[in-house]
Short mmCIF file of C-alpha atoms in Angstrom, two decimals:
data_model
loop_
_atom_site.label_atom_id
_atom_site.label_comp_id
_atom_site.label_asym_id
_atom_site.label_seq_id
_atom_site.Cartn_x
_atom_site.Cartn_y
_atom_site.Cartn_z
CA MET A 15 81.71 77.74 124.63
CA THR A 16 78.57 79.69 125.54
CA VAL A 17 77.84 83.22 124.38
CA PRO A 18 78.43 84.70 127.90
CA GLN A 19 81.85 83.00 128.04
CA VAL A 20 82.66 84.34 124.56
CA GLY A 21 81.52 87.76 125.73
CA ARG A 22 84.00 87.65 128.60
CA ALA A 23 86.80 86.65 126.22
CA LEU A 24 85.96 89.66 124.03
CA ALA A 25 85.21 92.11 126.83
CA ASP A 26 88.58 93.86 126.91
CA ALA A 27 89.40 93.62 123.19
CA ALA A 28 90.44 97.01 121.86
CA PRO A 29 88.37 98.03 118.82
CA LEU A 30 91.33 98.72 116.55
CA PRO A 31 93.93 96.77 114.54
CA TYR A 32 96.60 95.19 116.71
CA TRP A 33 99.29 95.80 114.09
CA LEU A 34 98.72 99.57 114.15
CA ASP A 35 98.33 99.83 117.94
CA ARG A 36 102.02 99.82 118.83
CA PRO A 37 104.70 102.34 119.76
CA GLU A 38 106.73 101.51 116.63
CA ARG A 39 104.15 103.43 114.61
CA PRO A 40 105.99 106.31 112.90
CA ASP A 41 104.91 109.89 113.34
CA PRO A 42 102.73 111.15 110.48
CA LEU A 43 104.31 113.21 107.75
CA PRO A 44 102.95 116.71 107.00
CA PRO A 45 100.05 117.05 104.55
CA LEU A 46 100.65 118.59 101.16
CA THR A 47 99.90 122.31 100.86
CA GLY A 48 100.15 124.65 97.92
CA PRO A 49 101.01 123.72 94.33
CA ARG A 50 103.61 121.08 93.45
CA ASP A 51 105.03 119.58 90.28
CA THR A 52 106.36 116.04 89.90
CA ASP A 53 107.28 113.41 87.35
CA LEU A 54 105.21 110.69 89.03
CA LEU A 55 102.35 111.14 91.47
CA VAL A 56 101.35 108.04 93.45
CA ILE A 57 97.87 108.23 95.00
CA GLY A 58 97.60 105.77 97.88
CA GLY A 59 100.11 104.84 100.57
CA GLY A 60 99.27 101.17 100.96
CA TYR A 61 101.43 98.38 99.58
CA GLY A 62 100.50 99.09 95.96
CA GLY A 63 101.46 102.73 96.11
CA LEU A 64 104.55 102.19 98.26
CA TRP A 65 105.90 99.50 95.93
CA ALA A 66 105.22 101.69 92.89
CA ALA A 67 107.07 104.63 94.41
CA LEU A 68 109.99 102.48 95.55
CA LEU A 69 110.40 100.61 92.26
CA ALA A 70 110.09 103.82 90.24
CA LYS A 71 112.82 105.48 92.25
CA GLN A 72 115.07 102.41 92.07
CA ALA A 73 114.67 102.26 88.30
CA ASP A 74 115.42 105.96 87.83
CA PRO A 75 116.92 107.79 90.84
CA ASP A 76 116.55 111.12 89.00
CA ARG A 77 112.79 110.74 88.60
CA ASP A 78 110.87 112.93 91.02
CA VAL A 79 108.25 110.83 92.80
CA LEU A 80 105.58 112.20 95.12
CA LEU A 81 103.22 109.95 97.13
CA VAL A 82 100.09 111.07 98.96
CA ASP A 83 97.68 109.20 101.22
CA ALA A 84 94.38 110.24 102.75
CA GLY A 85 95.47 108.79 106.09
CA THR A 86 98.92 107.50 106.93
CA CYS A 87 100.89 104.91 104.99
CA GLY A 88 99.59 101.44 105.79
CA TRP A 89 96.57 102.57 107.84
CA ALA A 90 93.98 100.76 105.70
CA ALA A 91 94.13 97.23 104.23
CA SER A 92 97.93 97.11 104.35
CA GLY A 93 97.95 97.46 108.13
CA ARG A 94 94.90 95.32 108.90
CA ASN A 95 95.45 92.01 107.11
CA GLY A 96 96.64 88.66 108.44
CA GLY A 97 100.18 89.03 107.12
CA PHE A 98 100.07 86.13 104.63
CA CYS A 99 102.53 87.06 101.88
CA ALA A 100 101.79 84.54 99.12
CA ALA A 101 103.49 83.82 95.83
CA SER A 102 100.17 83.50 94.02
CA LEU A 103 99.22 86.34 91.68
CA THR A 104 95.82 84.81 90.86
CA HIS A 105 94.24 84.26 94.29
CA GLY A 106 95.29 80.66 94.30
CA LEU A 107 96.39 78.18 91.68
CA ALA A 108 92.91 76.79 90.94
CA ASN A 109 91.57 80.27 90.20
CA GLY A 110 94.55 80.90 87.90
CA VAL A 111 94.00 77.64 86.01
CA ASP A 112 90.31 78.43 85.55
CA ARG A 113 90.82 81.97 84.31
CA PHE A 114 94.24 82.00 82.63
CA PRO A 115 94.86 78.40 81.52
CA ASP A 116 97.29 79.32 78.74
CA GLU A 117 99.62 81.38 80.91
CA VAL A 118 99.16 80.07 84.44
CA GLY A 119 102.59 78.41 84.31
CA GLU A 120 104.21 81.76 83.55
CA LEU A 121 102.13 83.47 86.25
CA GLU A 122 103.30 80.86 88.74
CA ARG A 123 106.94 81.51 87.76
CA LEU A 124 106.42 85.28 88.05
CA GLY A 125 104.75 84.82 91.44
CA ARG A 126 107.68 82.82 92.83
CA ALA A 127 110.13 85.43 91.54
CA ASN A 128 108.00 88.18 93.06
CA LEU A 129 108.05 86.58 96.51
CA ASP A 130 111.83 86.17 96.26
CA ALA A 131 112.13 89.86 95.32
CA ILE A 132 110.06 90.90 98.34
CA ALA A 133 112.38 88.90 100.59
CA ALA A 134 115.40 90.53 98.92
CA THR A 135 113.94 94.04 99.43
CA VAL A 136 113.25 93.33 103.10
CA ASP A 137 116.88 92.27 103.46
CA GLU A 138 118.33 95.12 101.35
CA PHE A 139 116.59 97.88 103.30
CA GLY A 140 116.75 96.19 106.69
CA ILE A 141 112.97 96.18 107.07
CA ASP A 142 112.19 94.71 110.49
CA CYS A 143 108.84 93.08 109.69
CA ASP A 144 109.24 89.51 111.03
CA PHE A 145 109.41 88.07 107.51
CA GLU A 146 109.35 84.25 107.83
CA ARG A 147 109.04 81.76 104.97
CA THR A 148 106.99 79.36 107.03
CA GLY A 149 104.78 78.00 104.28
CA GLU A 150 101.09 77.31 104.75
CA LEU A 151 99.06 74.47 106.22
CA VAL A 152 95.57 74.02 104.77
CA VAL A 153 93.30 71.81 106.87
CA ALA A 154 90.15 69.78 106.31
CA VAL A 155 87.58 70.04 109.09
CA GLU A 156 84.83 68.01 107.39
CA PRO A 157 85.20 64.53 105.83
CA TYR A 158 84.11 65.68 102.36
CA GLN A 159 86.96 68.23 102.31
CA LEU A 160 89.61 65.48 102.25
CA ASP A 161 88.92 64.68 98.60
CA GLY A 162 89.26 68.37 97.78
CA LEU A 163 92.63 68.53 99.49
CA ALA A 164 93.84 65.52 97.49
CA ALA A 165 92.73 67.17 94.24
CA ASP A 166 94.42 70.43 95.24
CA ALA A 167 97.65 68.58 96.00
CA GLU A 168 97.60 66.84 92.61
CA LEU A 169 97.06 70.16 90.81
CA ALA A 170 99.80 71.87 92.84
CA ARG A 171 102.34 69.18 92.04
CA ARG A 172 101.66 69.57 88.32
CA TYR A 173 102.88 73.14 88.64
CA GLY A 174 105.97 72.37 90.69
CA HIS A 175 104.69 73.08 94.20
CA ARG A 176 106.35 71.16 97.03
CA VAL A 177 103.22 69.99 98.80
CA ARG A 178 102.58 67.11 101.17
CA LEU A 179 99.30 65.58 102.31
CA LEU A 180 98.90 64.82 106.01
CA ASP A 181 96.51 62.38 107.65
CA ARG A 182 94.66 63.18 110.86
CA ASP A 183 97.46 62.20 113.20
CA GLU A 184 100.11 63.96 111.13
CA VAL A 185 98.23 67.23 110.89
CA ARG A 186 97.45 67.23 114.62
CA ALA A 187 101.12 66.63 115.31
CA GLU A 188 101.77 69.93 113.48
CA VAL A 189 98.93 71.89 115.10
CA ASN A 190 96.76 70.24 117.70
CA SER A 191 93.07 70.82 117.02
CA PRO A 192 90.36 68.18 117.47
CA THR A 193 88.62 69.60 114.39
CA TYR A 194 91.41 68.64 111.96
CA LEU A 195 90.86 65.54 109.82
CA GLY A 196 93.73 66.03 107.39
CA GLY A 197 95.89 68.70 105.84
CA MET A 198 98.16 69.83 103.05
CA VAL A 199 101.48 71.58 103.60
CA ASP A 200 102.76 73.98 100.96
CA ALA A 201 106.31 74.46 102.15
CA ASP A 202 107.72 77.48 100.36
CA ARG A 203 105.11 79.63 98.61
CA VAL A 204 103.82 81.59 101.61
CA ALA A 205 105.68 83.81 104.05
CA MET A 206 104.40 85.33 107.27
CA VAL A 207 104.99 89.02 107.81
CA ASP A 208 104.03 91.78 110.23
CA PRO A 209 101.90 93.77 107.78
CA ALA A 210 102.12 97.20 109.38
CA LYS A 211 105.88 96.95 109.90
CA LEU A 212 106.24 96.00 106.23
CA ALA A 213 104.30 99.10 105.19
CA TRP A 214 106.27 101.31 107.56
CA GLY A 215 109.53 99.81 106.31
CA LEU A 216 108.60 100.42 102.68
CA ARG A 217 107.68 104.00 103.62
CA ARG A 218 111.10 104.50 105.20
CA ALA A 219 112.83 102.98 102.17
CA CYS A 220 110.93 105.37 99.89
CA LEU A 221 111.96 108.35 102.00
CA ASP A 222 115.59 107.19 102.05
CA LEU A 223 115.60 107.09 98.24
CA GLY A 224 114.16 110.58 97.98
CA VAL A 225 110.44 109.98 97.46
CA ARG A 226 108.39 112.90 98.74
CA VAL A 227 105.60 111.55 100.99
CA HIS A 228 102.63 113.55 102.30
CA GLU A 229 100.11 111.94 104.64
CA HIS A 230 96.63 113.12 105.59
CA THR A 231 96.36 114.35 102.00
CA ARG A 232 93.18 113.23 100.24
CA VAL A 233 92.94 113.72 96.49
CA THR A 234 89.49 115.13 95.73
CA GLY A 235 89.73 115.65 91.99
CA LEU A 236 91.80 114.73 88.95
CA HIS A 237 91.73 116.19 85.45
CA ALA A 238 93.87 116.63 82.37
CA ASP A 239 96.17 119.65 82.31
CA GLY A 240 97.80 119.87 78.90
CA ALA A 241 100.33 117.06 78.63
CA ALA A 242 100.08 116.40 82.38
CA LEU A 243 97.44 115.56 84.99
CA HIS A 244 96.31 117.91 87.72
CA ALA A 245 95.31 116.53 91.13
CA VAL A 246 93.52 118.65 93.72
CA THR A 247 93.96 117.69 97.38
CA ALA A 248 92.00 118.49 100.50
CA GLY A 249 93.98 120.02 103.30
CA GLY A 250 94.65 118.30 106.60
CA PRO A 251 93.11 119.41 109.91
CA ASP A 252 95.43 122.41 110.07
CA ALA A 253 96.51 122.67 106.45
CA ALA A 254 95.27 124.45 103.35
CA PRO A 255 94.31 122.54 100.20
CA GLY A 256 97.00 121.74 97.68
CA SER A 257 97.48 120.59 94.13
CA VAL A 258 99.91 118.49 92.13
CA ARG A 259 100.73 118.69 88.45
CA ALA A 260 102.20 115.36 87.37
CA ARG A 261 103.45 113.89 84.12
CA ARG A 262 102.27 110.43 85.16
CA VAL A 263 99.98 109.08 87.92
CA VAL A 264 99.68 105.73 89.68
CA LEU A 265 96.25 105.20 91.21
CA ALA A 266 96.40 102.70 94.10
CA THR A 267 93.35 103.37 96.26
CA ASN A 268 92.20 99.77 96.83
CA ALA A 269 88.49 99.46 97.67
CA PHE A 270 87.88 103.11 98.46
CA PRO A 271 85.63 105.17 96.17
CA PRO A 272 87.73 105.58 93.03
CA LEU A 273 88.73 108.79 91.35
CA LEU A 274 87.97 107.09 88.01
CA ARG A 275 84.25 106.61 87.49
CA ARG A 276 84.84 103.56 85.28
CA LEU A 277 86.23 101.57 88.24
CA ARG A 278 83.02 101.78 90.24
CA ALA A 279 81.49 98.93 88.23
CA TYR A 280 84.46 96.60 88.72
CA VAL A 281 85.26 96.72 92.45
CA VAL A 282 83.09 96.07 95.48
CA PRO A 283 84.30 96.59 99.06
CA VAL A 284 83.64 93.67 101.41
CA TYR A 285 84.44 93.81 105.10
CA ASP A 286 86.63 91.14 106.65
CA HIS A 287 86.96 90.86 110.44
CA VAL A 288 89.78 89.69 112.68
CA LEU A 289 90.47 88.80 116.31
CA MET A 290 93.85 88.83 118.04
CA THR A 291 94.49 86.98 121.28
CA GLU A 292 96.63 88.06 124.17
CA PRO A 293 100.10 86.42 124.13
CA LEU A 294 99.88 82.73 124.92
CA THR A 295 101.76 81.37 127.93
CA PRO A 296 104.38 78.63 127.35
CA ALA A 297 101.93 76.09 128.78
CA GLN A 298 99.20 77.19 126.39
CA ARG A 299 101.61 77.00 123.45
CA ASP A 300 102.49 73.44 124.46
CA THR A 301 98.85 72.40 124.17
CA ILE A 302 98.64 73.40 120.50
CA GLY A 303 102.15 72.70 119.19
CA TRP A 304 102.46 74.83 116.06
CA GLN A 305 106.25 74.77 116.31
CA ASN A 306 106.71 75.41 112.57
CA ARG A 307 104.64 78.61 112.71
CA GLN A 308 102.90 78.02 109.38
CA GLY A 309 100.05 80.15 108.20
CA LEU A 310 96.82 78.18 108.57
CA ALA A 311 93.55 78.10 106.67
CA ASP A 312 90.64 75.71 106.47
CA THR A 313 88.95 74.71 103.22
CA GLY A 314 85.33 75.80 103.58
CA ASN A 315 83.77 78.28 101.19
CA GLN A 316 83.55 80.54 104.21
CA PHE A 317 87.05 79.87 105.45
CA HIS A 318 89.15 80.99 108.40
CA TYR A 319 92.78 82.07 108.25
CA TYR A 320 95.03 82.21 111.29
CA ARG A 321 98.65 82.50 112.31
CA ILE A 322 101.07 82.92 115.22
CA THR A 323 102.66 86.33 115.68
CA ALA A 324 106.24 87.02 116.71
CA ASP A 325 105.13 87.71 120.29
CA GLY A 326 103.08 84.50 120.58
CA ARG A 327 99.55 85.73 119.88
CA ILE A 328 97.07 84.02 117.56
CA LEU A 329 95.40 86.06 114.84
CA PHE A 330 92.08 84.48 113.81
CA GLY A 331 90.03 85.98 110.98
CA GLY A 332 87.89 85.45 107.94
CA TYR A 333 84.69 83.41 107.56
CA ASP A 334 82.31 86.32 107.03
CA ALA A 335 82.67 88.66 104.05
CA VAL A 336 80.16 91.47 104.58
CA TYR A 337 78.96 93.76 101.80
CA HIS A 338 77.10 96.97 102.59
CA TYR A 339 74.59 98.35 100.11
CA GLY A 340 75.88 100.91 97.63
CA ASN A 341 79.57 100.00 98.06
CA ARG A 342 79.44 101.73 101.44
CA VAL A 343 82.74 102.23 103.23
CA ALA A 344 82.71 103.89 106.67
CA PRO A 345 84.73 103.65 109.90
CA GLU A 346 81.76 102.40 111.92
CA LEU A 347 81.50 99.32 109.68
CA GLU A 348 84.86 98.08 110.96
CA GLN A 349 83.19 96.89 114.17
CA ASN A 350 80.65 94.07 113.84
CA PRO A 351 79.76 92.50 117.22
CA ALA A 352 77.84 89.57 115.70
CA THR A 353 80.78 88.62 113.49
CA PHE A 354 83.26 88.93 116.36
CA THR A 355 81.09 86.65 118.48
CA THR A 356 80.91 84.09 115.67
CA LEU A 357 84.67 84.23 115.14
CA ALA A 358 85.33 83.77 118.86
CA GLN A 359 83.03 80.75 118.99
CA HIS A 360 84.85 79.25 116.01
CA PHE A 361 88.21 79.95 117.64
CA PHE A 362 87.28 78.07 120.81
CA THR A 363 85.83 75.21 118.76
CA THR A 364 89.16 74.98 116.93
CA PHE A 365 91.23 75.23 120.12
CA PRO A 366 89.10 74.17 123.10
CA GLN A 367 92.29 73.76 125.12
CA LEU A 368 92.64 77.57 125.01
CA ALA A 369 89.33 78.22 126.76
CA ASP A 370 90.96 80.69 129.17
CA VAL A 371 92.50 82.85 126.45
CA ARG A 372 91.16 86.36 126.01
CA PHE A 373 91.23 88.61 122.97
CA SER A 374 93.23 91.83 123.03
CA HIS A 375 92.05 93.38 119.74
CA ARG A 376 89.14 93.15 117.31
CA TRP A 377 88.90 94.95 114.01
CA GLY A 378 87.65 94.96 110.46
CA GLY A 379 88.89 96.20 107.13
CA VAL A 380 87.86 96.47 103.50
CA ILE A 381 88.89 93.99 100.80
CA ASP A 382 88.72 95.15 97.17
CA THR A 383 86.93 92.34 95.35
CA CYS A 384 86.32 91.92 91.64
CA THR A 385 84.50 89.19 89.73
CA ARG A 386 87.66 87.25 88.92
CA PHE A 387 89.11 87.56 92.47
CA CYS A 388 92.58 88.66 91.38
CA PRO A 389 93.98 92.02 90.26
CA PHE A 390 93.10 93.79 87.06
CA PHE A 391 94.89 96.69 85.42
CA GLY A 392 94.28 99.57 83.08
CA THR A 393 95.15 103.07 81.97
CA ALA A 394 93.31 106.35 81.54
CA TYR A 395 93.99 109.87 80.29
CA ASP A 396 95.78 108.62 77.16
CA GLY A 397 98.11 106.39 79.14
CA ARG A 398 99.18 109.04 81.65
CA LEU A 399 97.45 107.25 84.54
CA ALA A 400 97.67 103.56 85.42
CA TYR A 401 95.62 101.69 88.00
CA ALA A 402 95.33 98.29 89.65
CA ALA A 403 92.54 96.94 91.83
CA GLY A 404 90.67 93.78 92.78
CA TYR A 405 93.38 91.93 94.73
CA THR A 406 90.67 90.23 96.87
CA GLY A 407 92.72 89.71 99.99
CA LEU A 408 96.02 88.43 98.60
CA GLY A 409 97.59 91.81 98.02
CA VAL A 410 100.45 91.57 100.52
CA GLY A 411 102.60 89.88 97.90
CA ALA A 412 100.79 90.56 94.62
CA THR A 413 100.88 94.35 95.01
CA ARG A 414 104.61 94.40 94.27
CA PHE A 415 103.98 92.61 90.98
CA GLY A 416 101.08 94.97 90.33
CA ALA A 417 103.33 97.98 90.85
CA ARG A 418 105.78 96.62 88.25
CA VAL A 419 102.90 96.28 85.80
CA LEU A 420 101.72 99.84 86.41
CA LEU A 421 105.16 101.29 85.79
CA ASP A 422 105.44 99.31 82.55
CA LEU A 423 102.02 100.57 81.46
CA LEU A 424 103.03 104.17 82.16
CA ASP A 425 106.22 103.73 80.12
CA GLY A 426 103.94 102.93 77.19
CA GLY A 427 105.90 100.13 75.54
CA SER A 428 105.05 96.48 75.08
CA THR A 429 106.72 94.35 77.75
CA PRO A 430 106.37 90.71 78.84
CA LEU A 431 104.17 91.91 81.71
CA THR A 432 101.86 94.15 79.69
CA ARG A 433 101.34 91.36 77.15
CA LEU A 434 99.90 89.00 79.78
CA ASP A 435 96.19 88.17 79.55
CA LEU A 436 96.07 88.91 83.26
CA VAL A 437 97.00 92.51 82.41
CA ARG A 438 95.17 92.97 79.12
CA ARG A 439 91.80 91.48 80.10
CA LYS A 440 89.25 93.01 82.46
CA PRO A 441 86.90 91.12 84.77
CA LEU A 442 83.17 91.26 84.17
CA PRO A 443 81.59 94.27 85.87
CA PHE A 444 79.18 94.00 88.77
CA PRO A 445 75.57 94.97 88.04
CA PRO A 446 74.20 98.22 89.47
CA GLU A 447 72.24 98.40 92.70
CA PRO A 448 69.95 96.92 93.89
CA VAL A 449 70.85 93.89 91.76
CA ARG A 450 74.44 94.09 93.01
CA ALA A 451 73.51 93.71 96.68
CA ILE A 452 70.90 91.04 95.94
CA GLY A 453 73.42 88.98 93.96
CA ILE A 454 76.23 89.31 96.50
CA ASN A 455 74.02 88.41 99.46
CA LEU A 456 72.42 85.51 97.60
CA THR A 457 75.92 84.23 96.85
CA ARG A 458 76.94 84.51 100.51
CA TRP A 459 73.80 82.60 101.56
CA SER A 460 74.45 79.89 98.96
CA LEU A 461 78.07 79.49 100.01
CA ALA A 462 77.06 79.02 103.64
CA ARG A 463 74.43 76.51 102.52
CA ALA A 464 77.03 74.60 100.48
CA ASP A 465 79.30 74.37 103.53
CA ALA A 466 76.39 72.87 105.47
CA ARG A 467 75.61 70.38 102.66
CA GLU A 468 79.03 68.74 102.27
CA GLY A 469 80.09 71.22 99.63
CA ARG A 470 77.14 70.65 97.27
CA ARG A 471 76.57 73.82 95.25
CA ASP A 472 73.03 74.95 94.53
CA LEU A 473 71.64 76.16 91.21
CA TRP A 474 72.77 79.74 91.84
CA LEU A 475 76.39 78.78 92.49
CA ARG A 476 76.43 76.35 89.56
CA THR A 477 75.14 79.14 87.31
CA LEU A 478 77.91 81.45 88.51
CA ASP A 479 80.44 78.68 87.84
CA ARG A 480 79.21 78.30 84.25
CA LEU A 481 79.50 82.07 83.75
CA GLY A 482 83.06 82.09 85.08
CA LEU A 483 81.97 83.95 88.22
CA GLY A 484 82.36 81.18 90.77
CA PHE A 485 82.66 82.96 94.09
CA ASP A 486 84.93 82.23 97.04
CA SER A 487 84.78 84.25 100.25
#
């Protein structure tokens, strides 16, 4: 499809996340004003913070829990992602085997239990978030990728995954794309979910249990205050500043500039971009099949992820992971016309039979990436604050597990979770600028080059592999 045709398909796309652009969006809660006291302060109203508040209140209904967010609950990464809720806690099995070989079996067991617990919570609180255990279909679009799929399937079976390899005809019978040469179905370790509705449902569950929630409340400073911590907040548009004195604090601010200086070396924000189509007609749906509604991804270094929504749209995202110098995060970076054009071209290459489809929404969001591509944990202020970061795009499911870890860390005792290497070890830090930007952009260039050279990794990527820093977009 030519660039002018792609331009027409994108012409009416609203520059905001589809998931958040709906009438079901709840009204914002009032910002915090004046001084408050609490047992547990949760900073951040995305999945990580919402799960921490909910689990804390379930474990001890008498504990006073207060949650604040600079925007509204779910407005950032939790309301902008593709809605893939995976069992993996390590950004995929291969990454877990490479980095935690002695405990990956236990991490796999914990990940399966975590996904089951998310499903149970959705059911218990009646969260209407289109939770579907569809599984995932990973597809090869180049001949060299078929061997990689076979190796992935062998590894997955060793750890008890119910996977099945598909040849070209079988995979196209599942989803009809002329680009597919083979595939692998993982039947039960991925669920599809409406991400914003999940965040809104967790918010409602927290409120129902008595969690105090204040939105449009940005924490601007944090310091020790005797045996407690003191957080200072900026006021909302029509509200005075406030403050919170808390016995314990959960810090769950994702890729945004951290309140702890030490975290700045460990997390970089990379922008991911997404397109959403208008609802497909029945005739258009017939041309692609996709009756089993699996989540889909291809196997390039620069990969795409895509899925069908409850109202018959296709979400299509990924490929480009854009870093801006100095860890820059800003609203204007959410819109990247060049990336949207590239994504649209890739969409129509994947589904040429949908040439008449137009896009209704286009948006971007920040992923919190660390050098091991899965979450890391820690404490500060003599154990009175606990943090998690670095989920690298698989936080829809893993944030619930992360919240359990944070609450265990704040309790101060040794538990099966706090004894995990995943919890005790930190990733390697990123170098300072300008080396940081040079290294990240060289890695992106090398990954694109590897995709164009049948997966062959150049000297830079091989060096990163030897250092345990092998990068995946």
